[in-house]
XYZ file of C-alpha atoms in Angstrom:
334
model
C 160.705 -193.012 -28.652
C 163.247 -192.891 -31.572
C 166.891 -192.961 -30.886
C 168.348 -189.640 -30.688
C 168.832 -187.926 -33.955
C 171.632 -186.816 -35.553
C 172.010 -182.819 -36.308
C 171.259 -183.262 -40.074
C 167.783 -184.863 -39.361
C 167.009 -182.570 -36.532
C 167.733 -179.527 -38.851
C 165.349 -180.880 -41.491
C 162.490 -181.330 -38.861
C 163.040 -177.843 -37.353
C 162.927 -176.543 -40.943
C 159.827 -178.294 -41.797
C 158.260 -176.737 -38.551
C 159.465 -173.199 -39.787
C 157.901 -173.911 -43.252
C 154.506 -174.563 -41.427
C 154.941 -171.403 -39.612
C 155.696 -169.626 -42.736
C 152.637 -171.166 -44.477
C 150.576 -170.173 -41.319
C 151.502 -166.424 -42.059
C 150.838 -166.761 -45.711
C 147.407 -168.773 -44.961
C 146.302 -166.248 -42.300
C 147.778 -162.947 -43.562
C 144.055 -162.522 -44.512
C 143.079 -162.366 -40.863
C 145.249 -159.440 -40.137
C 144.920 -157.215 -43.341
C 141.343 -158.214 -44.634
C 139.316 -155.655 -42.990
C 141.900 -152.763 -43.466
C 142.139 -153.558 -47.128
C 138.470 -154.178 -47.854
C 137.932 -150.774 -46.234
C 140.641 -149.288 -48.385
C 142.216 -147.659 -45.720
C 145.478 -149.323 -46.970
C 146.510 -150.863 -50.291
C 147.423 -154.672 -49.818
C 151.058 -154.425 -50.244
C 151.343 -151.604 -47.609
C 149.080 -153.646 -45.313
C 151.174 -156.861 -45.415
C 154.203 -154.816 -44.270
C 151.974 -153.257 -41.455
C 150.803 -156.664 -40.357
C 154.086 -158.566 -40.607
C 156.061 -155.893 -38.409
C 153.478 -156.505 -35.649
C 153.332 -160.201 -36.109
C 157.216 -160.310 -35.444
C 157.390 -157.875 -32.492
C 154.613 -159.837 -30.478
C 157.058 -161.863 -28.705
C 158.115 -158.683 -26.745
C 154.520 -158.174 -25.540
C 153.269 -161.647 -24.656
C 154.573 -164.360 -22.641
C 155.032 -167.942 -23.990
C 151.813 -169.735 -22.476
C 150.509 -170.914 -25.585
C 153.828 -172.594 -26.608
C 153.990 -174.207 -23.360
C 150.124 -175.485 -24.050
C 151.174 -176.868 -27.489
C 154.555 -178.444 -26.236
C 153.026 -180.424 -23.147
C 149.120 -179.795 -23.249
C 147.860 -181.428 -26.402
C 149.654 -184.994 -26.532
C 151.864 -186.425 -23.740
C 155.495 -185.250 -24.263
C 156.666 -188.880 -23.650
C 154.853 -189.906 -26.850
C 156.699 -187.446 -29.109
C 159.415 -188.287 -31.196
C 160.630 -187.496 -34.751
C 158.006 -189.558 -36.641
C 155.476 -188.015 -34.760
C 156.457 -184.464 -35.262
C 157.039 -184.883 -38.710
C 153.657 -186.645 -39.607
C 151.880 -183.930 -37.323
C 153.656 -181.093 -39.442
C 152.804 -182.989 -43.010
C 149.173 -183.333 -41.748
C 148.966 -179.379 -41.076
C 150.676 -178.444 -43.967
C 148.737 -180.473 -46.435
C 145.395 -179.264 -45.081
C 146.752 -175.832 -45.086
C 147.700 -176.067 -48.824
C 144.387 -177.513 -49.586
C 142.483 -174.809 -48.027
C 144.748 -172.043 -49.289
C 144.131 -173.259 -52.856
C 140.532 -173.242 -52.199
C 140.480 -169.987 -50.714
C 138.794 -171.335 -47.586
C 139.755 -169.501 -44.181
C 140.197 -172.597 -42.156
C 142.335 -172.819 -39.075
C 146.124 -173.296 -39.327
C 146.189 -173.683 -35.450
C 143.597 -176.450 -35.718
C 145.139 -178.167 -38.409
C 148.283 -178.265 -36.270
C 146.342 -179.614 -33.399
C 144.885 -181.881 -35.444
C 148.026 -183.277 -36.809
C 149.511 -183.623 -33.388
C 146.518 -185.698 -32.166
C 146.375 -187.734 -35.222
C 150.248 -188.709 -35.185
C 150.105 -189.125 -31.455
C 147.161 -191.453 -31.616
C 148.619 -193.507 -34.523
C 151.593 -194.209 -32.323
C 150.117 -194.740 -28.693
C 146.211 -194.822 -29.175
C 143.819 -192.664 -27.544
C 146.017 -192.513 -24.213
C 148.529 -190.174 -26.174
C 146.175 -187.167 -25.760
C 146.341 -184.778 -22.814
C 142.531 -184.392 -22.375
C 142.748 -181.384 -20.068
C 144.543 -179.241 -22.624
C 142.903 -180.642 -25.733
C 139.397 -180.062 -24.324
C 140.342 -176.307 -23.370
C 141.383 -176.066 -27.070
C 138.232 -177.780 -28.136
C 136.079 -175.376 -26.340
C 137.786 -172.496 -27.693
C 136.709 -173.628 -31.138
C 133.313 -172.551 -30.335
C 134.089 -169.627 -27.721
C 136.583 -167.627 -29.779
C 134.424 -166.613 -32.627
C 131.425 -166.130 -30.228
C 133.376 -163.648 -28.084
C 134.768 -161.877 -31.186
C 131.072 -161.799 -32.517
C 129.641 -160.346 -29.339
C 132.559 -157.971 -28.610
C 132.359 -156.639 -32.267
C 128.425 -156.196 -31.983
C 128.791 -154.384 -28.510
C 131.559 -151.908 -30.133
C 129.437 -151.087 -32.997
C 126.529 -150.145 -30.581
C 128.980 -147.825 -28.495
C 130.584 -146.325 -31.392
C 127.402 -145.688 -33.370
C 125.712 -144.156 -30.153
C 129.112 -141.857 -29.595
C 128.879 -140.908 -33.395
C 125.313 -140.080 -33.516
C 125.793 -136.360 -33.658
C 128.824 -136.498 -36.185
C 128.451 -136.371 -39.913
C 129.177 -139.477 -42.074
C 132.242 -138.073 -43.610
C 133.646 -137.274 -40.224
C 133.124 -140.619 -38.861
C 134.758 -142.064 -41.931
C 137.683 -139.949 -41.590
C 137.956 -140.543 -37.909
C 138.046 -144.446 -38.104
C 140.237 -144.547 -41.239
C 142.897 -143.501 -38.609
C 141.795 -145.484 -35.777
C 141.741 -148.504 -38.028
C 145.539 -148.324 -38.269
C 145.481 -148.805 -34.386
C 143.002 -151.657 -34.576
C 144.686 -153.439 -37.410
C 147.916 -152.922 -35.234
C 146.496 -154.778 -32.324
C 145.071 -157.414 -34.267
C 148.277 -158.270 -35.908
C 149.939 -158.205 -32.553
C 147.511 -160.646 -31.230
C 147.857 -162.787 -34.365
C 151.600 -163.125 -34.053
C 151.442 -163.700 -30.379
C 149.001 -166.620 -30.584
C 149.862 -168.294 -33.807
C 153.672 -168.073 -33.911
C 153.708 -169.668 -30.500
C 152.413 -172.792 -31.780
C 155.309 -173.511 -33.896
C 157.668 -172.849 -30.728
C 155.842 -175.502 -28.873
C 156.303 -177.956 -31.637
C 160.163 -177.114 -32.215
C 160.742 -176.931 -28.195
C 158.938 -180.516 -27.556
C 161.276 -181.926 -30.231
C 164.343 -180.616 -28.705
C 163.114 -181.694 -25.380
C 162.453 -185.290 -26.645
C 165.949 -185.546 -27.995
C 167.264 -184.271 -24.649
C 168.369 -180.835 -26.094
C 166.554 -179.062 -23.232
C 167.715 -181.073 -20.284
C 165.135 -182.192 -17.725
C 163.175 -178.844 -17.956
C 160.709 -178.017 -20.913
C 161.353 -174.368 -21.953
C 161.365 -172.530 -25.235
C 165.130 -171.105 -26.210
C 165.205 -167.744 -27.346
C 166.398 -168.500 -30.839
C 163.343 -170.574 -31.474
C 161.387 -167.589 -30.462
C 163.052 -165.340 -32.983
C 163.075 -168.160 -35.797
C 159.248 -168.587 -35.408
C 158.405 -164.881 -35.133
C 160.570 -164.229 -38.281
C 159.134 -167.066 -40.220
C 155.511 -165.985 -39.539
C 156.261 -162.485 -40.470
C 157.746 -163.507 -43.776
C 154.638 -165.633 -44.686
C 152.562 -162.670 -43.766
C 154.537 -160.469 -46.255
C 153.708 -162.969 -49.276
C 149.891 -162.525 -48.494
C 147.011 -164.623 -48.767
C 144.985 -162.861 -51.491
C 142.535 -165.491 -52.024
C 141.231 -165.769 -48.540
C 141.610 -161.815 -48.272
C 138.781 -161.567 -50.728
C 136.625 -164.137 -48.755
C 137.342 -162.461 -45.366
C 136.928 -158.943 -46.401
C 134.578 -158.936 -49.290
C 132.234 -161.864 -49.410
C 131.028 -162.320 -45.757
C 129.769 -158.779 -45.532
C 130.542 -155.207 -46.972
C 132.562 -153.315 -44.127
C 133.084 -149.506 -43.455
C 136.088 -148.103 -41.741
C 134.027 -147.834 -38.567
C 132.870 -151.687 -38.829
C 136.544 -152.452 -39.746
C 137.556 -151.047 -36.626
C 134.972 -152.418 -34.489
C 135.849 -156.204 -35.778
C 139.489 -155.736 -35.496
C 139.410 -154.317 -31.788
C 136.741 -157.169 -30.799
C 138.916 -159.733 -32.477
C 142.381 -158.430 -31.008
C 140.692 -158.202 -27.463
C 139.816 -161.926 -27.911
C 143.160 -162.920 -29.007
C 144.828 -161.015 -26.202
C 142.877 -162.743 -23.651
C 143.446 -166.171 -25.159
C 146.837 -165.610 -25.458
C 147.130 -164.446 -21.950
C 145.537 -167.842 -20.668
C 147.556 -169.868 -22.888
C 144.773 -170.876 -25.121
C 145.901 -171.768 -28.581
C 142.667 -170.294 -30.463
C 142.149 -169.851 -34.241
C 142.729 -166.161 -35.508
C 140.527 -167.190 -38.551
C 137.714 -168.048 -36.007
C 137.837 -164.985 -34.127
C 138.143 -162.329 -36.858
C 135.231 -164.200 -38.961
C 132.974 -164.153 -35.827
C 133.821 -160.441 -35.302
C 133.157 -159.649 -39.137
C 129.911 -161.446 -38.779
C 129.147 -159.459 -35.645
C 129.464 -155.986 -37.130
C 127.491 -157.206 -40.263
C 124.640 -158.418 -38.032
C 124.753 -155.201 -36.222
C 123.726 -153.393 -39.479
C 120.907 -155.994 -40.116
C 120.991 -159.728 -40.333
C 120.588 -159.665 -43.922
C 123.967 -157.650 -44.275
C 125.674 -161.057 -43.832
C 126.166 -163.594 -46.501
C 125.038 -166.386 -44.244
C 125.856 -169.146 -46.990
C 129.404 -167.914 -47.193
C 129.770 -167.939 -43.393
C 128.164 -171.282 -43.174
C 130.579 -172.735 -45.778
C 133.259 -171.322 -43.639
C 132.040 -172.879 -40.439
C 132.034 -176.309 -42.283
C 135.682 -176.041 -42.925
C 136.272 -175.422 -39.308
C 134.532 -178.465 -38.291
C 136.564 -180.735 -40.625
C 140.014 -179.281 -39.944
C 140.908 -181.092 -36.898
C 139.742 -184.622 -38.116
C 141.059 -184.127 -41.597
C 144.571 -182.930 -40.599
C 144.540 -185.707 -37.845
C 143.725 -188.363 -40.681
C 146.670 -186.990 -42.953
C 148.848 -187.197 -40.124
C 148.052 -190.626 -38.922
C 148.442 -191.951 -42.438
C 151.849 -190.256 -42.728
C 152.910 -191.992 -39.440
C 151.671 -195.107 -40.608
C 153.398 -194.787 -44.127
C 156.614 -193.819 -42.399
C 156.558 -196.906 -40.290
C 156.345 -199.245 -42.940
C 159.116 -197.641 -44.914
C 161.350 -197.821 -41.940
C-alpha cells in the first residue's frame, strides 16, 4: 500500500471520484428521463430538474448497502491504495466519455466495477478480487434487465386489462399524471443505487489511508457530496442517450412509459435493499423492451437493442483494460 497521502493528493483523488459521480449523473440522466420525455409528459428542461431532485434525496430512503459492497466486496480492501483508486476512476471515466460521445447507453456502474477489477488485478493479480461480491454483481448484469423486462411486461398486461372499458383519451390522460409518480420512483432508485458506488470508492480510499480508524463506514459528508454530484450531473442531461433510450428502441405511450418506469424502479429498489450494485441503464432498457414486446415483438427495434447489449458485454473488460494500463503507466512514472 502507498504511504499515507498528504491532504492535497487525497483531496484531488476525492475530486476525481466526484467527477466520476457527476459524469455518472450526466451519462445516466437518460435512464431517469427518457420515458417521460419521449411520451411528452415533461419537457426535457423540466424533466432533468424533476430527476435531479429525486436523485439527491435518495439517501433519505435507502441504506448504504451498495456503498459497502463497492467498498469491500469487489476487490480486497488491503489491495486498495491511491494508485489503484486513481486508475479505477480513469478507466471508468474514459469509458463513460467514449460511450456518451457515441450515444451508447452503457453502464457507468459496470465501468466503475471494471476499473476496480482492472486496477486491483494489475497490482495484486487475480487474488485481488472478492469473488463472492464480484459474482453477485456479474449475475446482476443478466438478472436486472430480465427482471425489468418481466415486471414491465406483467404491468402492461395488468394495466391493459384494468383499462379495457376506458377510452384511449381517458387512459392517456390518467397515465400522463401517473408517470410523474413512476418517473419519481425511478429517479429515486437511480440515485439510491448509483450514487452509492462513488461513496464506496471514497470511503475505501479514506479507510486505506487510516482516516476511518479500524471500522469501514461511510461518513455523512461523503453521502451528501456524492448525492449532490450525481444530481448536478443529471441536471446537465445526457441528450444523445435520451434519444436512443426514449425514441430508438420502441415508441412509447404514457401508459407504457409508466409501466417501464415502475418495473425498472421496483427492480432498483430490490437490488439496492440487497446491496447489489446493478446497472440502471440495463434495468430501464430491459423494461422499455418489455413494454414494446408486450405490444408486439416487431414494435421493438431489435437491431438497436442488440447493439446496446454488445456495449454491455464489453464495458467491464474495456474499463478494466484502461484501468490496468493506467496503473502500469503510473508505476513506470513513479
